CSV table of C-alpha atoms in Angstrom, one decimal:
chain,number,residue,atom,x,y,z
J,103,MET,CA,20.0,61.5,-13.5
J,104,VAL,CA,18.6,58.8,-11.3
J,105,ASP,CA,18.6,59.4,-7.5
J,106,VAL,CA,20.0,56.1,-6.1
J,107,GLY,CA,18.6,56.8,-2.6
J,108,THR,CA,15.0,57.3,-3.8
J,109,THR,CA,15.2,54.1,-5.9
J,110,LEU,CA,16.4,52.1,-2.9
J,111,GLU,CA,13.6,53.5,-0.8
J,112,ILE,CA,11.0,52.6,-3.5
J,113,ALA,CA,12.5,49.0,-3.8
J,114,GLN,CA,12.4,48.5,0.0
J,115,ALA,CA,8.8,49.8,0.3
J,116,SER,CA,7.8,47.6,-2.6
J,117,GLN,CA,9.5,44.6,-0.9
J,118,LEU,CA,7.5,45.2,2.3
J,119,GLY,CA,4.3,45.6,0.3
J,120,MET,CA,4.9,42.3,-1.5
J,121,LYS,CA,5.6,40.5,1.9
J,122,ALA,CA,2.3,41.9,3.3
J,123,LEU,CA,0.5,40.8,0.1
J,124,GLY,CA,2.0,37.3,0.4
J,125,ALA,CA,1.1,37.0,4.1
J,126,GLY,CA,-2.5,38.1,3.3
J,127,LEU,CA,-2.7,35.6,0.5
J,128,ALA,CA,-1.3,32.8,2.7
J,129,VAL,CA,-4.0,33.3,5.4
J,130,GLY,CA,-6.8,34.2,2.9
J,131,LEU,CA,-6.4,31.3,0.6
J,132,THR,CA,-5.9,28.7,3.3
J,133,GLY,CA,-9.0,30.1,5.0
J,134,ILE,CA,-11.0,29.5,1.8
J,135,GLY,CA,-9.5,26.0,1.5
J,136,ALA,CA,-10.4,25.2,5.1
J,137,GLY,CA,-13.9,26.6,4.5
J,138,VAL,CA,-14.4,24.4,1.5
J,139,ALA,CA,-13.1,21.3,3.3
J,140,GLU,CA,-15.3,22.1,6.4
J,141,MET,CA,-18.4,22.5,4.3
J,142,GLY,CA,-18.5,18.7,3.5
J,143,ILE,CA,-17.3,17.5,6.8
J,144,GLY,CA,-19.6,19.9,8.7
J,145,SER,CA,-22.7,18.9,6.7
J,146,ALA,CA,-21.9,15.2,7.4
J,147,ALA,CA,-21.2,15.9,11.0
J,148,VAL,CA,-24.5,17.8,11.6
J,149,GLY,CA,-26.3,14.9,9.8
J,150,ALA,CA,-24.7,12.2,11.9
J,151,THR,CA,-25.2,14.2,15.1
J,152,ALA,CA,-28.9,14.8,14.3
J,153,GLU,CA,-29.4,11.0,14.1
J,154,ASN,CA,-27.1,10.1,17.0
J,155,ARG,CA,-26.2,12.6,19.7
J,156,ASP,CA,-23.3,10.5,20.9
J,157,MET,CA,-21.5,11.5,17.7
J,158,PHE,CA,-21.2,15.1,18.7
J,159,GLY,CA,-17.7,15.0,20.2
J,160,LEU,CA,-16.2,13.0,17.3
J,161,ALA,CA,-18.1,15.1,14.7
J,162,LEU,CA,-16.8,18.3,16.2
J,163,LEU,CA,-13.2,17.0,16.2
J,164,LEU,CA,-13.5,15.9,12.5
J,165,THR,CA,-15.0,19.3,11.5
J,166,VAL,CA,-12.1,21.3,12.9
J,167,ILE,CA,-9.3,19.2,11.5
J,168,PRO,CA,-9.2,21.3,8.3
J,169,GLU,CA,-8.4,24.3,10.5
J,170,THR,CA,-4.8,23.1,10.5
J,171,ILE,CA,-4.5,24.3,6.9
J,172,VAL,CA,-5.2,27.9,8.2
J,173,ILE,CA,-2.6,27.5,10.9
J,174,PHE,CA,0.0,26.5,8.3
J,175,GLY,CA,-1.1,29.7,6.4
J,176,LEU,CA,-0.8,31.8,9.5
J,177,VAL,CA,2.7,30.4,10.2
J,178,VAL,CA,3.8,31.2,6.7
J,179,ALA,CA,2.4,34.7,7.0
J,180,LEU,CA,4.2,35.3,10.4
J,181,LEU,CA,7.4,34.0,8.9
J,182,LEU,CA,7.1,36.4,6.0
J,183,LEU,CA,6.3,39.4,8.2
J,184,PHE,CA,8.8,38.9,11.0
P,889,MET,CA,-39.5,21.9,-11.1
P,890,ALA,CA,-36.4,22.5,-13.2
P,891,GLY,CA,-35.7,25.6,-11.2
P,892,ILE,CA,-35.0,23.7,-8.0
P,893,SER,CA,-31.4,23.9,-6.8
P,894,SER,CA,-29.4,23.1,-3.7
P,895,GLY,CA,-25.7,23.0,-3.0
P,896,PRO,CA,-23.6,20.0,-2.1
P,897,ALA,CA,-23.9,20.5,1.6
P,898,THR,CA,-27.5,19.6,1.8
P,899,TYR,CA,-26.9,16.4,-0.2
P,900,ILE,CA,-24.1,15.5,2.1
P,901,TYR,CA,-26.3,16.2,5.2
P,902,ALA,CA,-29.3,14.2,3.9
P,903,CYS,CA,-27.2,11.3,2.6
P,904,THR,CA,-25.3,11.0,5.9
P,905,ARG,CA,-28.5,10.9,7.9
P,906,MET,CA,-29.7,8.1,5.6
P,907,ARG,CA,-26.5,6.2,6.1
P,908,VAL,CA,-26.7,6.5,9.9
P,909,ARG,CA,-30.4,5.3,9.8
P,910,ARG,CA,-29.4,2.4,7.5
P,911,SER,CA,-26.8,1.3,10.0
P,912,MET,CA,-29.5,1.1,12.7
P,913,LEU,CA,-31.7,-1.3,10.7
P,914,ILE,CA,-32.1,-4.8,12.2
P,915,PRO,CA,-29.0,-6.9,11.2
P,916,ARG,CA,-29.1,-10.5,9.9
P,917,GLU,CA,-28.0,-12.0,13.2
P,918,ASP,CA,-31.0,-10.5,15.0
P,919,TYR,CA,-33.4,-12.0,12.3
P,920,LEU,CA,-31.7,-15.4,12.9
P,921,ARG,CA,-32.3,-15.0,16.7
P,922,MET,CA,-35.9,-14.0,16.1
P,923,LEU,CA,-36.5,-17.1,14.1
P,924,ASN,CA,-36.2,-19.0,17.4
P,925,MET,CA,-38.5,-16.7,19.4
P,926,SER,CA,-42.2,-16.8,20.0
P,927,LEU,CA,-44.5,-14.0,19.0
P,928,PRO,CA,-44.5,-12.2,22.4
P,929,GLU,CA,-40.7,-12.5,22.5
P,930,ILE,CA,-40.5,-11.0,19.0
P,931,THR,CA,-42.9,-8.2,20.1
P,932,ARG,CA,-40.7,-7.4,23.1
P,933,PHE,CA,-37.6,-7.6,21.0
P,934,ILE,CA,-38.8,-5.1,18.4
P,935,GLY,CA,-40.2,-3.0,21.3
P,936,GLU,CA,-36.5,-2.4,22.3
P,937,THR,CA,-35.5,-1.2,18.8
P,938,ASN,CA,-36.6,1.8,16.7
P,939,TYR,CA,-40.2,0.5,17.0
P,940,ARG,CA,-40.4,1.3,20.7
P,941,PRO,CA,-42.6,4.5,20.4
P,942,GLU,CA,-45.2,2.7,18.3
P,943,ILE,CA,-45.3,-0.5,20.4
P,944,ASP,CA,-45.7,1.6,23.6
P,945,GLU,CA,-48.4,3.8,22.0
P,946,LEU,CA,-50.4,1.0,20.5
P,947,GLY,CA,-49.9,-1.5,23.3
P,948,THR,CA,-53.1,-0.4,25.1
P,949,SER,CA,-55.3,-0.7,22.0
P,950,PHE,CA,-53.9,-3.8,20.3
P,951,SER,CA,-52.4,-7.1,21.2
P,952,GLY,CA,-50.6,-10.0,19.6
P,953,ILE,CA,-50.1,-10.0,15.9
P,954,ASN,CA,-52.3,-6.9,15.4
P,955,LEU,CA,-50.0,-4.9,17.7
P,956,VAL,CA,-47.0,-5.9,15.6
P,957,GLU,CA,-48.8,-5.2,12.3
P,958,GLU,CA,-50.0,-1.8,13.4
P,959,ALA,CA,-46.7,-0.8,15.0
P,960,LEU,CA,-44.9,-1.7,11.8
P,961,ASN,CA,-47.3,0.2,9.6
P,962,TRP,CA,-47.2,3.3,11.8
P,963,ASN,CA,-43.4,3.2,12.0
P,964,LEU,CA,-43.0,2.8,8.3
P,965,ALA,CA,-45.4,5.7,7.5
P,966,LYS,CA,-43.8,7.9,10.1
P,967,GLU,CA,-40.3,7.1,8.9
P,968,TYR,CA,-41.1,7.8,5.3
P,969,GLN,CA,-42.8,11.1,6.1
P,970,SER,CA,-39.9,12.2,8.3
P,971,ILE,CA,-37.5,11.5,5.4
P,972,LEU,CA,-39.6,13.5,3.1
P,973,ASP,CA,-39.4,16.4,5.5
P,974,LEU,CA,-35.7,16.3,5.9
P,975,VAL,CA,-34.5,15.8,2.3
P,976,PRO,CA,-33.8,19.0,0.4
P,977,GLY,CA,-34.5,20.3,-3.1
P,978,GLU,CA,-34.2,17.8,-5.9
P,979,LEU,CA,-33.9,14.9,-3.5
P,980,LYS,CA,-37.4,15.8,-2.0
P,981,TYR,CA,-38.8,15.8,-5.5
P,982,PHE,CA,-37.5,12.4,-6.3
P,983,THR,CA,-38.3,11.0,-2.9
P,984,ALA,CA,-41.9,12.2,-3.2
P,985,SER,CA,-42.0,10.7,-6.6
P,986,TYR,CA,-40.8,7.3,-5.3
P,987,LEU,CA,-43.2,7.3,-2.3
P,988,ARG,CA,-46.3,7.6,-4.6
P,989,ARG,CA,-46.3,3.8,-4.8
P,990,TRP,CA,-47.9,3.8,-1.3
P,991,ASP,CA,-50.8,5.9,-2.7
P,992,ILE,CA,-51.4,3.2,-5.2
P,993,GLN,CA,-51.2,0.5,-2.6
P,994,ASN,CA,-53.6,2.4,-0.2
P,995,VAL,CA,-56.1,3.3,-3.0
P,996,VAL,CA,-56.3,-0.3,-4.3
P,997,THR,CA,-56.7,-1.6,-0.7
P,998,ILE,CA,-59.6,0.8,-0.1
P,999,LEU,CA,-61.2,-0.1,-3.4
P,1000,ARG,CA,-61.0,-3.8,-2.7
P,1001,GLY,CA,-62.3,-3.3,0.8
P,1002,LYS,CA,-65.2,-1.2,-0.4
P,1003,LEU,CA,-66.1,-3.8,-3.0
P,1004,GLN,CA,-66.1,-6.5,-0.3
P,1005,GLY,CA,-67.9,-4.3,2.3
P,1006,VAL,CA,-65.1,-4.3,4.8
P,1007,GLN,CA,-65.6,-1.8,7.7
P,1008,PRO,CA,-63.6,1.4,7.4
P,1009,GLY,CA,-62.1,0.9,10.8
P,1010,LYS,CA,-60.7,-2.5,9.7
P,1011,LEU,CA,-59.5,-1.0,6.5
P,1012,LYS,CA,-57.7,1.8,8.2
P,1013,GLU,CA,-55.6,-0.7,10.1
P,1014,VAL,CA,-53.9,-1.9,7.0
P,1015,LEU,CA,-53.3,1.4,5.3
P,1016,ILE,CA,-49.8,2.9,5.3
P,1017,PRO,CA,-50.0,6.7,4.8
P,1018,ALA,CA,-46.5,7.0,3.5
P,1019,GLY,CA,-47.2,8.7,0.1
P,1020,ARG,CA,-48.8,11.9,-1.0
P,1021,LEU,CA,-52.2,10.9,0.4
P,1022,ASP,CA,-51.8,11.5,4.2
P,1023,LYS,CA,-54.0,10.2,7.0
P,1024,VAL,CA,-56.6,12.9,6.6
P,1025,ALA,CA,-57.0,12.2,2.8
P,1026,LEU,CA,-57.2,8.5,3.4
P,1027,ASP,CA,-59.8,8.9,6.2
P,1028,ARG,CA,-61.8,11.0,3.7
P,1029,LEU,CA,-61.6,8.2,1.2
P,1030,LEU,CA,-62.6,5.6,3.8
P,1031,THR,CA,-65.9,7.5,4.5
P,1032,GLU,CA,-66.9,7.1,0.8
P,1033,GLU,CA,-69.5,4.4,0.3
P,1034,SER,CA,-68.6,2.8,-3.0
P,1035,PRO,CA,-65.5,2.2,-5.2
P,1036,GLU,CA,-66.9,4.7,-7.7
P,1037,ARG,CA,-67.2,7.4,-5.1
P,1038,VAL,CA,-63.7,6.7,-3.9
P,1039,VAL,CA,-62.4,7.1,-7.5
P,1040,GLU,CA,-64.5,10.3,-7.9
P,1041,ALA,CA,-62.9,11.7,-4.7
P,1042,LEU,CA,-59.4,11.2,-6.2
P,1043,LYS,CA,-60.1,13.5,-9.1
P,1044,GLY,CA,-57.0,15.6,-9.7
P,1045,GLU,CA,-54.5,13.0,-8.6
P,1046,ARG,CA,-51.9,11.8,-11.1
P,1047,PHE,CA,-53.4,8.3,-11.4
P,1048,TYR,CA,-57.0,9.4,-11.6
P,1049,PRO,CA,-57.2,8.9,-15.5
P,1050,VAL,CA,-56.1,5.3,-15.1
P,1051,LEU,CA,-58.6,4.7,-12.3
P,1052,GLU,CA,-61.4,6.3,-14.2
P,1053,LYS,CA,-60.6,4.2,-17.3
P,1054,GLU,CA,-60.1,0.9,-15.6
P,1055,LEU,CA,-62.7,0.9,-12.8
P,1056,PRO,CA,-65.7,-0.1,-14.9
P,1057,ARG,CA,-63.9,-3.2,-16.1
P,1058,ALA,CA,-62.7,-4.0,-12.5
P,1059,MET,CA,-66.2,-3.7,-11.1
P,1060,GLU,CA,-67.6,-5.9,-13.9
P,1061,THR,CA,-65.1,-8.7,-13.4
P,1062,GLY,CA,-64.8,-8.2,-9.6
P,1063,SER,CA,-61.0,-8.2,-9.8
P,1064,PHE,CA,-58.7,-5.3,-9.4
P,1065,ALA,CA,-55.6,-7.1,-10.7
P,1066,HIS,CA,-55.7,-5.4,-14.1
P,1067,LEU,CA,-56.4,-2.0,-12.6
P,1068,GLU,CA,-53.5,-2.5,-10.2
P,1069,ASN,CA,-51.1,-3.5,-13.0
P,1070,GLU,CA,-52.1,-0.4,-15.0
P,1071,LEU,CA,-51.6,1.8,-12.0
P,1072,TYR,CA,-48.1,0.5,-11.3
P,1073,LYS,CA,-47.2,0.7,-15.0
P,1074,GLY,CA,-48.4,4.4,-14.9
P,1075,TYR,CA,-46.3,4.9,-11.7
P,1076,TYR,CA,-43.1,3.6,-13.3
P,1077,ALA,CA,-43.8,5.7,-16.5
P,1078,ARG,CA,-44.2,8.7,-14.3
P,1079,LEU,CA,-41.0,8.0,-12.4
P,1080,ILE,CA,-39.1,7.8,-15.7
P,1081,ALA,CA,-40.7,11.1,-16.8
P,1082,ASP,CA,-39.7,12.7,-13.5
P,1083,ALA,CA,-36.2,11.5,-13.8
P,1084,THR,CA,-35.8,12.6,-17.4
P,1085,GLU,CA,-37.3,16.1,-17.1
P,1086,GLY,CA,-33.9,17.7,-16.6
P,1087,ILE,CA,-33.6,18.0,-12.8
P,1088,LYS,CA,-30.1,17.6,-11.5
P,1089,GLY,CA,-29.4,14.0,-10.4
P,1090,GLY,CA,-32.3,12.6,-12.6
P,1091,ASN,CA,-29.9,10.4,-14.6
P,1092,ILE,CA,-28.8,8.7,-11.4
P,1093,PHE,CA,-32.4,8.2,-10.3
P,1094,LEU,CA,-33.1,6.7,-13.7
P,1095,LYS,CA,-30.4,4.1,-13.1
P,1096,TYR,CA,-32.3,3.0,-10.0
P,1097,ILE,CA,-35.7,3.0,-11.9
P,1098,GLU,CA,-34.3,0.8,-14.7
P,1099,LEU,CA,-32.9,-1.7,-12.1
P,1100,GLU,CA,-36.2,-1.8,-10.3
P,1101,ILE,CA,-38.2,-2.3,-13.5
P,1102,ASP,CA,-35.8,-5.1,-14.6
P,1103,THR,CA,-36.0,-6.9,-11.3
P,1104,ARG,CA,-39.8,-6.7,-11.3
P,1105,ASN,CA,-40.0,-7.9,-14.9
P,1106,ILE,CA,-37.6,-10.9,-14.2
P,1107,GLN,CA,-39.6,-11.7,-11.0
P,1108,ASN,CA,-42.8,-11.6,-13.0
P,1109,LEU,CA,-41.3,-13.9,-15.7
P,1110,PHE,CA,-40.3,-16.4,-13.1
P,1111,ARG,CA,-43.9,-16.3,-11.6
P,1112,LEU,CA,-45.4,-16.8,-15.1
P,1113,GLN,CA,-42.9,-19.6,-15.7
P,1114,ALA,CA,-43.9,-21.3,-12.4
P,1115,GLY,CA,-47.6,-20.8,-13.3
P,1116,HIS,CA,-47.1,-22.3,-16.8
P,1117,VAL,CA,-48.7,-19.2,-18.3
P,1118,ARG,CA,-48.2,-19.3,-22.1
P,1119,GLU,CA,-50.4,-16.4,-23.2
P,1120,ASP,CA,-49.4,-13.0,-24.4
P,1121,VAL,CA,-47.5,-11.4,-21.4
P,1122,ARG,CA,-46.8,-8.1,-22.9
P,1123,GLU,CA,-49.6,-6.5,-20.9
P,1124,LEU,CA,-48.1,-7.8,-17.7
P,1125,MET,CA,-44.6,-6.4,-18.2
P,1126,ILE,CA,-43.4,-2.9,-17.2
P,1127,PRO,CA,-41.9,-0.9,-20.1
P,1128,GLY,CA,-38.9,1.3,-19.5
P,1129,GLY,CA,-36.3,-1.2,-18.2
P,1130,SER,CA,-33.2,-2.5,-20.1
P,1131,PHE,CA,-35.3,-5.3,-21.6
P,1132,SER,CA,-37.9,-4.4,-24.2
P,1133,VAL,CA,-41.4,-5.8,-23.8
P,1134,GLU,CA,-40.9,-7.8,-27.0
P,1135,GLU,CA,-37.8,-9.4,-25.6
P,1136,LEU,CA,-39.6,-10.3,-22.4
P,1137,GLN,CA,-42.5,-11.8,-24.4
P,1138,ARG,CA,-39.9,-14.0,-26.3
P,1139,LEU,CA,-38.4,-15.1,-23.0
P,1140,SER,CA,-41.8,-16.0,-21.5
P,1141,ALA,CA,-42.5,-18.2,-24.5
P,1142,LEU,CA,-39.6,-20.6,-23.5
P,1143,GLU,CA,-41.1,-23.6,-21.8
P,1144,ASP,CA,-38.1,-25.3,-20.3
P,1145,ARG,CA,-36.8,-23.6,-17.1
P,1146,ASP,CA,-33.1,-24.1,-17.8
P,1147,GLU,CA,-33.5,-22.9,-21.3
P,1148,PHE,CA,-35.3,-19.8,-20.0
P,1149,ILE,CA,-32.6,-19.1,-17.4
P,1150,ASP,CA,-29.9,-19.5,-20.2
P,1151,ALA,CA,-31.7,-17.1,-22.5
P,1152,LEU,CA,-32.1,-14.6,-19.6
P,1153,LYS,CA,-28.4,-14.9,-18.8
P,1154,ARG,CA,-27.5,-14.0,-22.4
P,1155,GLN,CA,-29.4,-10.7,-22.0
P,1156,VAL,CA,-27.9,-9.8,-18.6
P,1157,ARG,CA,-24.6,-7.9,-18.3
P,1158,THR,CA,-24.0,-7.5,-14.5
P,1159,THR,CA,-22.0,-10.3,-12.8
P,1160,PRO,CA,-24.0,-10.4,-9.5
P,1161,LEU,CA,-27.2,-10.9,-11.4
P,1162,LEU,CA,-25.6,-13.6,-13.6
P,1163,ASN,CA,-24.4,-15.4,-10.5
P,1164,THR,CA,-27.8,-15.2,-8.9
P,1165,LEU,CA,-29.5,-16.5,-12.0
P,1166,GLU,CA,-27.1,-19.5,-11.9
P,1167,ALA,CA,-27.9,-20.0,-8.2
P,1168,ILE,CA,-31.6,-19.8,-9.0
P,1169,ARG,CA,-31.3,-22.8,-11.3
P,1170,GLY,CA,-31.1,-25.1,-8.2
P,1171,LYS,CA,-34.0,-23.4,-6.4
P,1172,SER,CA,-37.5,-24.7,-7.1
P,1173,ALA,CA,-39.6,-22.6,-4.7
P,1174,LEU,CA,-40.8,-19.4,-6.2
P,1175,HIS,CA,-40.4,-17.4,-3.0
P,1176,GLU,CA,-36.7,-18.3,-2.8
P,1177,VAL,CA,-36.3,-17.1,-6.4
P,1178,GLU,CA,-38.0,-13.8,-5.5
P,1179,VAL,CA,-36.0,-13.3,-2.4
P,1180,ALA,CA,-32.7,-14.0,-4.3
P,1181,LEU,CA,-33.6,-11.5,-7.0
P,1182,THR,CA,-34.6,-8.9,-4.4
P,1183,ARG,CA,-31.4,-9.4,-2.5
P,1184,VAL,CA,-29.3,-9.0,-5.7
P,1185,GLN,CA,-31.3,-5.8,-6.5
P,1186,LEU,CA,-30.6,-4.3,-3.1
P,1187,ASP,CA,-26.9,-5.3,-3.3
P,1188,GLN,CA,-26.7,-3.7,-6.7
P,1189,MET,CA,-28.4,-0.5,-5.3
P,1190,VAL,CA,-25.9,-0.4,-2.4
P,1191,ARG,CA,-23.0,-0.6,-4.9
P,1192,MET,CA,-24.5,2.2,-7.1
P,1193,SER,CA,-25.1,4.3,-4.0
P,1194,LYS,CA,-21.3,4.0,-3.2
P,1195,ARG,CA,-20.5,5.1,-6.8
P,1196,TYR,CA,-22.8,8.1,-6.4
P,1197,PRO,CA,-22.5,8.8,-2.6
P,1198,PHE,CA,-24.3,12.2,-2.6
P,1199,SER,CA,-27.3,11.5,-4.8
P,1200,ILE,CA,-30.8,10.2,-4.5
P,1201,LEU,CA,-29.4,6.6,-4.3
P,1202,PRO,CA,-28.4,6.4,-0.6
P,1203,ILE,CA,-31.9,7.7,0.2
P,1204,VAL,CA,-33.7,5.1,-2.0
P,1205,VAL,CA,-31.5,2.3,-0.6
P,1206,TYR,CA,-32.6,3.2,2.9
P,1207,LEU,CA,-36.3,3.5,1.8
P,1208,GLU,CA,-36.1,0.1,0.1
P,1209,GLU,CA,-34.2,-1.6,3.0
P,1210,LYS,CA,-36.6,-0.2,5.5
P,1211,LYS,CA,-39.5,-1.5,3.4
P,1212,TYR,CA,-38.0,-5.0,3.5
P,1213,GLU,CA,-37.2,-4.8,7.2
P,1214,VAL,CA,-40.9,-4.2,7.9
P,1215,ALA,CA,-41.9,-7.0,5.5
P,1216,ASN,CA,-39.5,-9.3,7.2
P,1217,LEU,CA,-40.8,-8.5,10.7
P,1218,ARG,CA,-44.3,-8.9,9.4
P,1219,ALA,CA,-43.5,-12.3,7.8
P,1220,LEU,CA,-41.8,-13.4,11.0
P,1221,ALA,CA,-44.7,-12.4,13.3
P,1222,ARG,CA,-47.3,-13.8,10.9
P,1223,GLY,CA,-45.3,-17.0,10.5
P,1224,LYS,CA,-44.9,-17.5,14.2
P,1225,GLU,CA,-48.6,-16.8,14.7
P,1226,ALA,CA,-49.4,-19.5,12.2
P,1227,GLY,CA,-47.0,-21.9,14.0
P,1228,LEU,CA,-44.5,-22.2,11.1
P,1229,PRO,CA,-41.0,-23.5,12.0
P,1230,GLY,CA,-38.1,-21.1,11.8
P,1231,GLU,CA,-36.3,-23.0,9.0
P,1232,ARG,CA,-39.3,-22.5,6.7
P,1233,LEU,CA,-39.7,-18.8,7.6
P,1234,GLN,CA,-36.1,-18.1,6.9
P,1235,GLY,CA,-36.7,-18.7,3.2
P,1236,TYR,CA,-39.1,-15.8,3.1
P,1237,LEU,CA,-36.8,-13.2,4.7
P,1238,VAL,CA,-34.8,-10.7,2.7
P,1239,MET,CA,-31.7,-10.5,4.9
């Protein structure tokens, strides 16, 4: 005979685990996406700054714009966990 | 060299640097302003641009036109060498391959100078150490006493077999024209070989080489047409472009200029070149034809570099445009020195 209490406990634990996994994927995958996007922008930014120092501020700003993707991932992760 | 590899980041880095440098080249408006300036004013003007370190450094040793000439040569060599230092992997290989044309120019200049007994110091002023042969190697060649010894000292270089084969004939006739043609033909053949040996990006480099060869061949055909040369021109044409040497020979046989342009237009597929050929119909001066063809080649290269933004093309576009900037400034300075009016000089500038 199936113990209903134990099954419920397993289901709840599994749900929590899935949430944690989803939160991890949300942050991890967006992090990889931001990294890929920043690779191109960062290379161009370093190149432009090497030729013209005045470009540094703008180059830095453009380089960190893909970080917003990670923030979206983080928000999704927090919503999942809490 | 097939083992060379580098990721996209290095391509993006190098191509961005070239784009920034290209944006700092002298714009058309400044050339138009310089047309109304005197030689000292032009010297001062270029002394406020990227040529400042060279003008300042050489200002104590040279003056007038010599100062401009030397500063331009030094700047071009320095610029090309710095690009060779900063480009990575495959791009370095192709850039070095492209820059070998300066070795040919320097070696032919030294050979001509040696034959005519020009002083090494004077010869050194006109050399541009932008290729594989650096200042030290060129200085060593300058100390050699005869053209034969110069060629002997170049043993091991890619173009040595051509030099060895053609030098006796050049010495006999006293003309290095044939030797120079053969060296450049060998240079283009080598460029094609480098582009087709399987290195990543070689197919894009090959597109540029074909365009360059086509432009040179068309320019040469116009020169031959202007000089009413009716002999076999196959030896004067560069193989490897989109026109075969036989086709070029057939085109050169056409005596009437309009007929020649019509025949050429039938072979050409790109619209900008077709438009330029139509515009050339109304131009009688050879230098105007050459400038128009060079301009259309550069425009075509810029378009290609936008289609392949992270390839060898943005680098080659900058190298070519820099070469023409130096040529323009030299033409301006020399023209002003000779007292030519601005309107006349404008026709010689690639803007």
